[in-house]
PDB file of C-alpha atoms and ligand atoms in Angstrom:
ATOM      1  CA  MET D 312      81.816  92.158  93.454  1.00 75.00           C
ATOM      2  CA  ASN D 313      82.839  93.826  90.199  1.00 89.00           C
ATOM      3  CA  GLU D 314      86.034  93.243  88.247  1.00 90.00           C
ATOM      4  CA  ALA D 315      87.887  96.229  89.721  1.00 92.00           C
ATOM      5  CA  GLU D 316      87.077  95.169  93.279  1.00 94.00           C
ATOM      6  CA  LYS D 317      88.240  91.613  92.555  1.00 94.00           C
ATOM      7  CA  ARG D 318      91.549  92.956  91.236  1.00 95.00           C
ATOM      8  CA  PHE D 319      91.893  95.265  94.217  1.00 96.00           C
ATOM      9  CA  ILE D 320      91.272  92.424  96.675  1.00 96.00           C
ATOM     10  CA  ALA D 321      93.786  90.265  94.799  1.00 96.00           C
ATOM     11  CA  PHE D 322      96.365  93.083  94.831  1.00 95.00           C
ATOM     12  CA  THR D 323      95.964  93.785  98.545  1.00 96.00           C
ATOM     13  CA  ALA D 324      95.683  90.148  99.747  1.00 96.00           C
ATOM     14  CA  PRO D 325      99.448  89.559 100.119  1.00 96.00           C
ATOM     15  CA  TYR D 326      99.748  92.660 102.281  1.00 96.00           C
ATOM     16  CA  LEU D 327      97.332  91.229 104.887  1.00 96.00           C
ATOM     17  CA  ALA D 328     100.300  89.277 106.226  1.00 95.00           C
ATOM     18  CA  TYR D 329     101.702  92.602 107.454  1.00 94.00           C
ATOM     19  CA  GLY D 330      98.983  93.155 110.072  1.00 89.00           C
ATOM     20  CA  ASP D 331      95.474  94.325 110.877  1.00 91.00           C
ATOM     21  CA  MET D 332      96.143  97.888 109.729  1.00 92.00           C
ATOM     22  CA  ILE D 333      96.026  96.623 106.147  1.00 96.00           C
ATOM     23  CA  ARG D 334      92.423  95.448 106.576  1.00 96.00           C
ATOM     24  CA  LEU D 335      91.453  98.968 107.771  1.00 95.00           C
ATOM     25  CA  LYS D 336      92.944 100.508 104.628  1.00 97.00           C
ATOM     26  CA  ILE D 337      91.203  97.981 102.373  1.00 97.00           C
ATOM     27  CA  ASP D 338      87.847  98.778 104.001  1.00 97.00           C
ATOM     28  CA  HIS D 339      88.535 102.532 103.820  1.00 97.00           C
ATOM     29  CA  SER D 340      89.320 102.243 100.090  1.00 98.00           C
ATOM     30  CA  LEU D 341      86.071 100.384  99.417  1.00 97.00           C
ATOM     31  CA  ARG D 342      84.017 102.948 101.337  1.00 98.00           C
ATOM     32  CA  VAL D 343      85.740 105.874  99.604  1.00 98.00           C
ATOM     33  CA  ARG D 344      84.986 104.176  96.288  1.00 98.00           C
ATOM     34  CA  ASP D 345      81.261 104.086  97.189  1.00 98.00           C
ATOM     35  CA  LEU D 346      81.297 107.693  98.406  1.00 98.00           C
ATOM     36  CA  CYS D 347      83.017 108.851  95.184  1.00 98.00           C
ATOM     37  CA  ALA D 348      80.317 107.109  93.149  1.00 97.00           C
ATOM     38  CA  ASP D 349      77.601 108.727  95.324  1.00 97.00           C
ATOM     39  CA  ILE D 350      79.076 112.196  94.835  1.00 97.00           C
ATOM     40  CA  ALA D 351      79.540 111.619  91.083  1.00 97.00           C
ATOM     41  CA  ARG D 352      75.901 110.563  90.711  1.00 96.00           C
ATOM     42  CA  HIS D 353      74.742 113.653  92.593  1.00 95.00           C
ATOM     43  CA  LEU D 354      76.851 115.790  90.273  1.00 96.00           C
ATOM     44  CA  CYS D 355      74.954 114.107  87.405  1.00 95.00           C
ATOM     45  CA  LEU D 356      78.109 112.662  85.848  1.00 96.00           C
ATOM     46  CA  SER D 357      77.684 110.065  83.111  1.00 96.00           C
ATOM     47  CA  PRO D 358      77.791 106.356  84.052  1.00 96.00           C
ATOM     48  CA  ALA D 359      81.297 106.168  82.534  1.00 95.00           C
ATOM     49  CA  ASP D 360      82.523 109.147  84.578  1.00 97.00           C
ATOM     50  CA  THR D 361      80.823 107.761  87.688  1.00 97.00           C
ATOM     51  CA  GLU D 362      82.807 104.568  87.108  1.00 96.00           C
ATOM     52  CA  THR D 363      86.008 106.618  86.800  1.00 97.00           C
ATOM     53  CA  ALA D 364      85.200 108.451  90.057  1.00 98.00           C
ATOM     54  CA  ALA D 365      84.681 105.070  91.761  1.00 97.00           C
ATOM     55  CA  LEU D 366      88.073 103.878  90.491  1.00 97.00           C
ATOM     56  CA  CYS D 367      89.711 107.084  91.765  1.00 98.00           C
ATOM     57  CA  GLY D 368      88.293 106.279  95.198  1.00 98.00           C
ATOM     58  CA  LEU D 369      89.205 102.605  95.099  1.00 98.00           C
ATOM     59  CA  LEU D 370      92.818 103.329  94.126  1.00 98.00           C
ATOM     60  CA  HIS D 371      93.479 106.644  95.908  1.00 98.00           C
ATOM     61  CA  ASP D 372      95.301 104.996  98.835  1.00 98.00           C
ATOM     62  CA  ILE D 373      96.996 102.217  96.867  1.00 97.00           C
ATOM     63  CA  GLY D 374     100.345 103.603  98.077  1.00 97.00           C
ATOM     64  CA  ARG D 375      99.390 102.853 101.701  1.00 97.00           C
ATOM     65  CA  PHE D 376     100.050  99.127 101.287  1.00 96.00           C
ATOM     66  CA  GLU D 377     103.620  99.552 100.088  1.00 95.00           C
ATOM     67  CA  GLN D 378     104.148 102.309 102.650  1.00 96.00           C
ATOM     68  CA  TRP D 379     103.217  99.927 105.453  1.00 96.00           C
ATOM     69  CA  ARG D 380     105.270  97.057 104.018  1.00 95.00           C
ATOM     70  CA  ARG D 381     108.380  99.184 103.463  1.00 95.00           C
ATOM     71  CA  PHE D 382     108.266 101.496 106.482  1.00 95.00           C
ATOM     72  CA  GLY D 383     105.797  99.955 108.974  1.00 94.00           C
ATOM     73  CA  THR D 384     104.005 103.295 109.375  1.00 94.00           C
ATOM     74  CA  PHE D 385     101.278 105.406 107.754  1.00 94.00           C
ATOM     75  CA  ASP D 386     103.061 108.603 108.801  1.00 91.00           C
ATOM     76  CA  ASP D 387     104.050 110.323 105.552  1.00 90.00           C
ATOM     77  CA  LEU D 388     106.428 112.703 107.322  1.00 88.00           C
ATOM     78  CA  ALA D 389     108.310 109.775 108.856  1.00 91.00           C
ATOM     79  CA  SER D 390     108.364 107.653 105.688  1.00 93.00           C
ATOM     80  CA  ALA D 391     107.266 108.707 102.203  1.00 93.00           C
ATOM     81  CA  ASP D 392     104.341 110.596 100.688  1.00 94.00           C
ATOM     82  CA  HIS D 393     101.786 107.834 100.148  1.00 96.00           C
ATOM     83  CA  GLY D 394     100.243 109.767  97.248  1.00 97.00           C
ATOM     84  CA  ASP D 395     103.546 109.791  95.368  1.00 96.00           C
ATOM     85  CA  LEU D 396     104.074 106.154  96.250  1.00 96.00           C
ATOM     86  CA  GLY D 397     100.620 105.277  94.907  1.00 97.00           C
ATOM     87  CA  GLU D 398     101.160 107.113  91.643  1.00 96.00           C
ATOM     88  CA  GLU D 399     104.535 105.445  91.194  1.00 96.00           C
ATOM     89  CA  LEU D 400     103.039 102.031  91.865  1.00 95.00           C
ATOM     90  CA  LEU D 401     100.124 102.525  89.464  1.00 96.00           C
ATOM     91  CA  ARG D 402     102.554 103.567  86.723  1.00 95.00           C
ATOM     92  CA  SER D 403     104.646 100.444  87.176  1.00 92.00           C
ATOM     93  CA  ASP D 404     104.161  96.985  85.715  1.00 82.00           C
ATOM     94  CA  GLY D 405     100.828  97.715  84.035  1.00 89.00           C
ATOM     95  CA  LEU D 406      98.995  97.922  87.380  1.00 92.00           C
ATOM     96  CA  LEU D 407      96.798 100.843  86.335  1.00 94.00           C
ATOM     97  CA  GLU D 408      96.008  99.213  82.987  1.00 93.00           C
ATOM     98  CA  ALA D 409      94.738  96.191  84.895  1.00 92.00           C
ATOM     99  CA  PHE D 410      92.087  98.414  86.500  1.00 93.00           C
ATOM    100  CA  ALA D 411      91.125 100.827  83.734  1.00 93.00           C
ATOM    101  CA  ASP D 412      91.500 101.179  80.001  1.00 90.00           C
ATOM    102  CA  HIS D 413      90.940 104.948  79.995  1.00 92.00           C
ATOM    103  CA  ASP D 414      91.161 108.093  82.184  1.00 95.00           C
ATOM    104  CA  HIS D 415      94.583 107.012  83.408  1.00 96.00           C
ATOM    105  CA  ASP D 416      95.769 110.581  84.015  1.00 96.00           C
ATOM    106  CA  VAL D 417      92.730 111.334  86.150  1.00 97.00           C
ATOM    107  CA  ILE D 418      93.184 108.221  88.315  1.00 98.00           C
ATOM    108  CA  LEU D 419      96.911 108.923  88.717  1.00 97.00           C
ATOM    109  CA  ALA D 420      96.149 112.515  89.757  1.00 98.00           C
ATOM    110  CA  ALA D 421      93.581 111.328  92.341  1.00 98.00           C
ATOM    111  CA  ALA D 422      96.181 109.014  93.881  1.00 98.00           C
ATOM    112  CA  ALA D 423      98.954 111.599  93.792  1.00 97.00           C
ATOM    113  CA  TYR D 424      97.019 114.657  94.969  1.00 97.00           C
ATOM    114  CA  HIS D 425      94.226 113.413  97.240  1.00 97.00           C
ATOM    115  CA  GLY D 426      96.218 114.265 100.356  1.00 93.00           C
ATOM    116  CA  ARG D 427      97.996 117.431  99.250  1.00 93.00           C
ATOM    117  CA  TYR D 428      97.465 120.678 101.114  1.00 89.00           C
ATOM    118  CA  SER D 429      96.839 122.424  97.797  1.00 89.00           C
ATOM    119  CA  LEU D 430      96.457 121.360  94.187  1.00 94.00           C
ATOM    120  CA  PRO D 431      98.770 122.472  91.375  1.00 93.00           C
ATOM    121  CA  ASP D 432      97.392 125.160  89.054  1.00 93.00           C
ATOM    122  CA  THR D 433      98.293 122.982  86.099  1.00 93.00           C
ATOM    123  CA  LEU D 434      95.434 120.521  86.657  1.00 95.00           C
ATOM    124  CA  ASP D 435      92.754 120.823  83.968  1.00 95.00           C
ATOM    125  CA  GLU D 436      89.153 121.273  85.067  1.00 95.00           C
ATOM    126  CA  ARG D 437      88.106 117.670  84.471  1.00 96.00           C
ATOM    127  CA  THR D 438      91.051 116.221  86.374  1.00 97.00           C
ATOM    128  CA  ARG D 439      90.550 118.719  89.200  1.00 97.00           C
ATOM    129  CA  MET D 440      86.922 117.629  89.527  1.00 97.00           C
ATOM    130  CA  PHE D 441      87.839 113.948  89.956  1.00 98.00           C
ATOM    131  CA  VAL D 442      90.589 114.828  92.418  1.00 98.00           C
ATOM    132  CA  ASN D 443      88.147 116.969  94.403  1.00 97.00           C
ATOM    133  CA  ILE D 444      85.525 114.215  94.436  1.00 98.00           C
ATOM    134  CA  THR D 445      88.171 111.859  95.810  1.00 98.00           C
ATOM    135  CA  ARG D 446      89.340 114.393  98.397  1.00 98.00           C
ATOM    136  CA  ASP D 447      85.768 114.949  99.634  1.00 98.00           C
ATOM    137  CA  ALA D 448      84.979 111.230  99.832  1.00 98.00           C
ATOM    138  CA  ASP D 449      88.227 110.594 101.710  1.00 98.00           C
ATOM    139  CA  LYS D 450      87.470 113.295 104.293  1.00 97.00           C
ATOM    140  CA  ILE D 451      83.870 112.157 104.830  1.00 98.00           C
ATOM    141  CA  ASP D 452      85.124 108.642 105.547  1.00 97.00           C
ATOM    142  CA  ILE D 453      87.975 109.800 107.789  1.00 96.00           C
ATOM    143  CA  LEU D 454      85.548 111.841 109.925  1.00 97.00           C
ATOM    144  CA  GLY D 455      83.057 108.948 109.956  1.00 96.00           C
ATOM    145  CA  LEU D 456      85.774 106.559 111.117  1.00 95.00           C
ATOM    146  CA  LEU D 457      86.839 108.860 113.921  1.00 95.00           C
ATOM    147  CA  ALA D 458      83.224 109.282 115.060  1.00 95.00           C
ATOM    148  CA  ASP D 459      82.477 105.553 114.803  1.00 93.00           C
ATOM    149  CA  ARG D 460      85.474 104.250 116.686  1.00 87.00           C
ATOM    150  CA  GLY D 461      83.648 105.161 119.902  1.00 81.00           C
ATOM    151  CA  GLN D 462      86.909 106.050 121.552  1.00 87.00           C
ATOM    152  CA  ALA D 463      88.182 109.590 121.896  1.00 92.00           C
ATOM    153  CA  LYS D 464      91.676 110.611 120.850  1.00 94.00           C
ATOM    154  CA  LYS D 465      93.760 111.116 123.966  1.00 95.00           C
ATOM    155  CA  THR D 466      94.613 114.774 124.471  1.00 95.00           C
ATOM    156  CA  HIS D 467      96.616 114.324 127.716  1.00 95.00           C
ATOM    157  CA  GLY D 468      95.459 117.596 129.247  1.00 94.00           C
ATOM    158  CA  SER D 469      96.632 119.648 126.274  1.00 96.00           C
ATOM    159  CA  ILE D 470      94.742 122.418 124.526  1.00 97.00           C
ATOM    160  CA  ILE D 471      94.646 123.431 120.866  1.00 97.00           C
ATOM    161  CA  SER D 472      97.719 125.599 120.261  1.00 97.00           C
ATOM    162  CA  PRO D 473      96.999 129.268 119.463  1.00 96.00           C
ATOM    163  CA  PRO D 474      98.214 129.211 115.796  1.00 96.00           C
ATOM    164  CA  VAL D 475      96.230 126.054 114.993  1.00 97.00           C
ATOM    165  CA  TYR D 476      93.152 127.338 116.813  1.00 97.00           C
ATOM    166  CA  ARG D 477      93.325 130.643 114.928  1.00 96.00           C
ATOM    167  CA  ALA D 478      93.739 128.864 111.581  1.00 95.00           C
ATOM    168  CA  ALA D 479      90.715 126.649 112.297  1.00 96.00           C
ATOM    169  CA  LEU D 480      88.582 129.638 113.307  1.00 95.00           C
ATOM    170  CA  ASP D 481      89.701 131.318 110.073  1.00 94.00           C
ATOM    171  CA  GLY D 482      88.266 128.345 108.186  1.00 93.00           C
ATOM    172  CA  LYS D 483      91.640 126.999 107.110  1.00 93.00           C
ATOM    173  CA  ALA D 484      92.788 123.423 106.870  1.00 92.00           C
ATOM    174  CA  ILE D 485      95.632 122.516 109.247  1.00 94.00           C
ATOM    175  CA  ARG D 486      98.998 121.353 108.015  1.00 90.00           C
ATOM    176  CA  LYS D 487     100.390 118.304 109.733  1.00 86.00           C
ATOM    177  CA  GLN D 488     103.736 120.000 110.350  1.00 87.00           C
ATOM    178  CA  ASP D 489     102.012 122.883 112.189  1.00 92.00           C
ATOM    179  CA  MET D 490     100.496 120.656 114.865  1.00 94.00           C
ATOM    180  CA  THR D 491     102.337 120.808 118.180  1.00 95.00           C
ATOM    181  CA  THR D 492      99.886 119.442 120.793  1.00 97.00           C
ATOM    182  CA  LYS D 493      97.731 116.310 121.063  1.00 96.00           C
ATOM    183  CA  ALA D 494      94.600 118.491 120.973  1.00 97.00           C
ATOM    184  CA  ASP D 495      95.761 120.044 117.672  1.00 97.00           C
ATOM    185  CA  VAL D 496      94.941 116.715 116.037  1.00 96.00           C
ATOM    186  CA  ILE D 497      91.260 117.216 116.922  1.00 96.00           C
ATOM    187  CA  ALA D 498      91.305 120.692 115.381  1.00 97.00           C
ATOM    188  CA  MET D 499      92.959 119.258 112.268  1.00 96.00           C
ATOM    189  CA  TYR D 500      90.165 116.695 111.886  1.00 96.00           C
ATOM    190  CA  LEU D 501      87.402 119.264 112.388  1.00 97.00           C
ATOM    191  CA  ALA D 502      89.067 121.648 109.921  1.00 96.00           C
ATOM    192  CA  LEU D 503      88.860 119.005 107.170  1.00 96.00           C
ATOM    193  CA  VAL D 504      85.302 120.316 106.748  1.00 97.00           C
ATOM    194  CA  PHE D 505      86.626 123.630 105.399  1.00 96.00           C
ATOM    195  CA  ASP D 506      88.147 121.858 102.430  1.00 95.00           C
ATOM    196  CA  LEU D 507      85.025 120.059 101.189  1.00 96.00           C
ATOM    197  CA  ASN D 508      84.109 121.055  97.665  1.00 95.00           C
ATOM    198  CA  TYR D 509      80.564 119.920  96.941  1.00 96.00           C
ATOM    199  CA  ARG D 510      77.200 120.500  98.542  1.00 95.00           C
ATOM    200  CA  ILE D 511      76.489 116.761  98.462  1.00 96.00           C
ATOM    201  CA  SER D 512      79.628 116.226 100.541  1.00 97.00           C
ATOM    202  CA  PHE D 513      78.202 118.427 103.305  1.00 97.00           C
ATOM    203  CA  GLU D 514      74.918 116.536 103.047  1.00 96.00           C
ATOM    204  CA  LEU D 515      76.684 113.181 103.401  1.00 96.00           C
ATOM    205  CA  LEU D 516      78.667 114.497 106.364  1.00 96.00           C
ATOM    206  CA  GLU D 517      75.514 115.797 108.032  1.00 95.00           C
ATOM    207  CA  LYS D 518      73.769 112.475 107.458  1.00 93.00           C
ATOM    208  CA  ASN D 519      76.542 110.728 109.421  1.00 91.00           C
ATOM    209  CA  GLY D 520      76.405 113.267 112.254  1.00 94.00           C
ATOM    210  CA  SER D 521      80.164 112.737 112.537  1.00 96.00           C
ATOM    211  CA  ILE D 522      81.091 116.226 113.715  1.00 97.00           C
ATOM    212  CA  GLY D 523      78.653 116.270 116.646  1.00 96.00           C
ATOM    213  CA  ARG D 524      79.716 112.809 117.764  1.00 96.00           C
ATOM    214  CA  ILE D 525      83.428 113.707 117.608  1.00 97.00           C
ATOM    215  CA  ILE D 526      82.842 116.880 119.639  1.00 97.00           C
ATOM    216  CA  THR D 527      80.811 115.016 122.294  1.00 96.00           C
ATOM    217  CA  MET D 528      83.442 112.272 122.581  1.00 96.00           C
ATOM    218  CA  GLN D 529      86.363 114.685 122.811  1.00 97.00           C
ATOM    219  CA  THR D 530      84.599 116.994 125.262  1.00 97.00           C
ATOM    220  CA  GLU D 531      84.028 114.026 127.576  1.00 96.00           C
ATOM    221  CA  GLU D 532      87.628 112.896 127.178  1.00 95.00           C
ATOM    222  CA  THR D 533      89.243 116.050 128.512  1.00 96.00           C
ATOM    223  CA  ASP D 534      89.332 117.531 132.016  1.00 95.00           C
ATOM    224  CA  SER D 535      90.589 120.854 130.678  1.00 96.00           C
ATOM    225  CA  PRO D 536      87.918 123.577 130.840  1.00 97.00           C
ATOM    226  CA  GLU D 537      89.928 125.510 128.246  1.00 97.00           C
ATOM    227  CA  LEU D 538      89.868 122.679 125.711  1.00 97.00           C
ATOM    228  CA  LYS D 539      86.153 122.102 126.382  1.00 97.00           C
ATOM    229  CA  GLN D 540      85.615 125.781 125.600  1.00 97.00           C
ATOM    230  CA  GLN D 541      87.722 125.583 122.418  1.00 97.00           C
ATOM    231  CA  LEU D 542      85.801 122.526 121.243  1.00 97.00           C
ATOM    232  CA  GLN D 543      82.479 124.247 121.848  1.00 97.00           C
ATOM    233  CA  GLU D 544      83.576 127.311 119.918  1.00 97.00           C
ATOM    234  CA  LEU D 545      84.973 125.245 117.048  1.00 97.00           C
ATOM    235  CA  HIS D 546      81.783 123.198 116.959  1.00 97.00           C
ATOM    236  CA  ASN D 547      79.690 126.352 116.609  1.00 96.00           C
ATOM    237  CA  HIS D 548      82.032 127.638 113.938  1.00 96.00           C
ATOM    238  CA  VAL D 549      82.030 124.410 111.929  1.00 97.00           C
ATOM    239  CA  ASN D 550      78.243 124.111 112.227  1.00 96.00           C
ATOM    240  CA  LEU D 551      77.769 127.647 110.950  1.00 95.00           C
ATOM    241  CA  TYR D 552      80.084 126.908 108.036  1.00 96.00           C
ATOM    242  CA  ILE D 553      78.207 123.716 107.145  1.00 96.00           C
ATOM    243  CA  ARG D 554      74.848 125.534 107.371  1.00 94.00           C
ATOM    244  CA  GLY D 555      76.168 128.273 105.097  1.00 93.00           C
ATOM    245  CA  GLN D 556      77.383 125.745 102.530  1.00 94.00           C
ATOM    246  CA  LEU D 557      74.106 123.837 102.587  1.00 93.00           C
ATOM    247  CA  ASP D 558      72.162 127.071 102.133  1.00 89.00           C
ATOM    248  CA  SER D 559      74.295 128.376  99.254  1.00 81.00           C
ATOM    249  CA  PRO D 560      73.399 127.387  95.694  1.00 70.00           C
ATOM    250  CA  ASP D 561      76.765 125.909  94.773  1.00 60.00           C
ATOM    251  CA  THR D 562      79.579 124.751  97.041  1.00 51.00           C
ATOM    252  CA  ARG D 563      82.055 124.015  94.306  1.00 56.00           C
ATOM    253  CA  ARG D 564      85.222 125.906  95.043  1.00 49.00           C
ATOM    254  CA  PRO D 565      87.703 127.102  92.444  1.00 43.00           C
ATOM    255  CA  ALA D 566      90.746 125.380  93.887  1.00 42.00           C
ATOM    256  CA  GLY D 567      91.320 122.515  96.270  1.00 43.00           C
ATOM    257  CA  VAL D 568      93.138 123.803  99.286  1.00 43.00           C
ATOM    258  CA  GLY D 569      93.455 121.619 102.286  1.00 45.00           C
ATOM    259  CA  TYR D 570      94.853 118.577 103.849  1.00 44.00           C
ATOM    260  CA  THR D 571      93.831 114.969 103.940  1.00 42.00           C
ATOM    261  CA  LEU D 572      95.148 112.071 105.904  1.00 47.00           C
TER     262      LEU D 572
HETATM  263 FE1  FE2 J1187      95.264 108.843 101.663  1.00 77.51          FE
END
């Protein structure tokens, strides 16, 4: 365990008293850290920048712990934006300095913007890259978690609503506030793929086989022929998109647009 991980474990330990959900967020943060480092290495970043990417991943959800303690929920709409909360926390009481002696702005931006639908134009190229690495790692882990839990999300006979379905087929990420049915949540998860930035991210996603497993699980969960049909069509669409990204020479996109949990 390195120094940063020790500090992170020490920081999060008191929050474990607030329930099992805290353990899930600790584990998620550690996995996103590893994924960020993987992506950074594949982008041939220097060891120092790879370390910074790992710290971005480790600390991206630091606001989740206070969010749970203060509000008892991880729902940003019902409580506070956990990205803002994380940035605020890192800025206070020398917390960020305890983790890193440089690249503070980059780490703060990763915490603040990892879950935003779109990124501000004001971000410089270097900062944007670290934020995008963090966003990709976060999404890969979120999809992996959903696939691994071995339990489908309950859709209660609903189908994906027409506006959300159209947006997903248009290759757009889904905004939380636009979801109106239980099945929309599935479309939102699948559409996370459209916001990945790097070819290596698609490779990591493919290695997990998360998308196929989610589709199989959700298709078995529902009795609605219409939702089964939607899932099949979305699966084909997402697969085609992933193939296209893996076949293209560079998947880096000019601006992060999308939505992360
Ligand atoms: Fe997050």
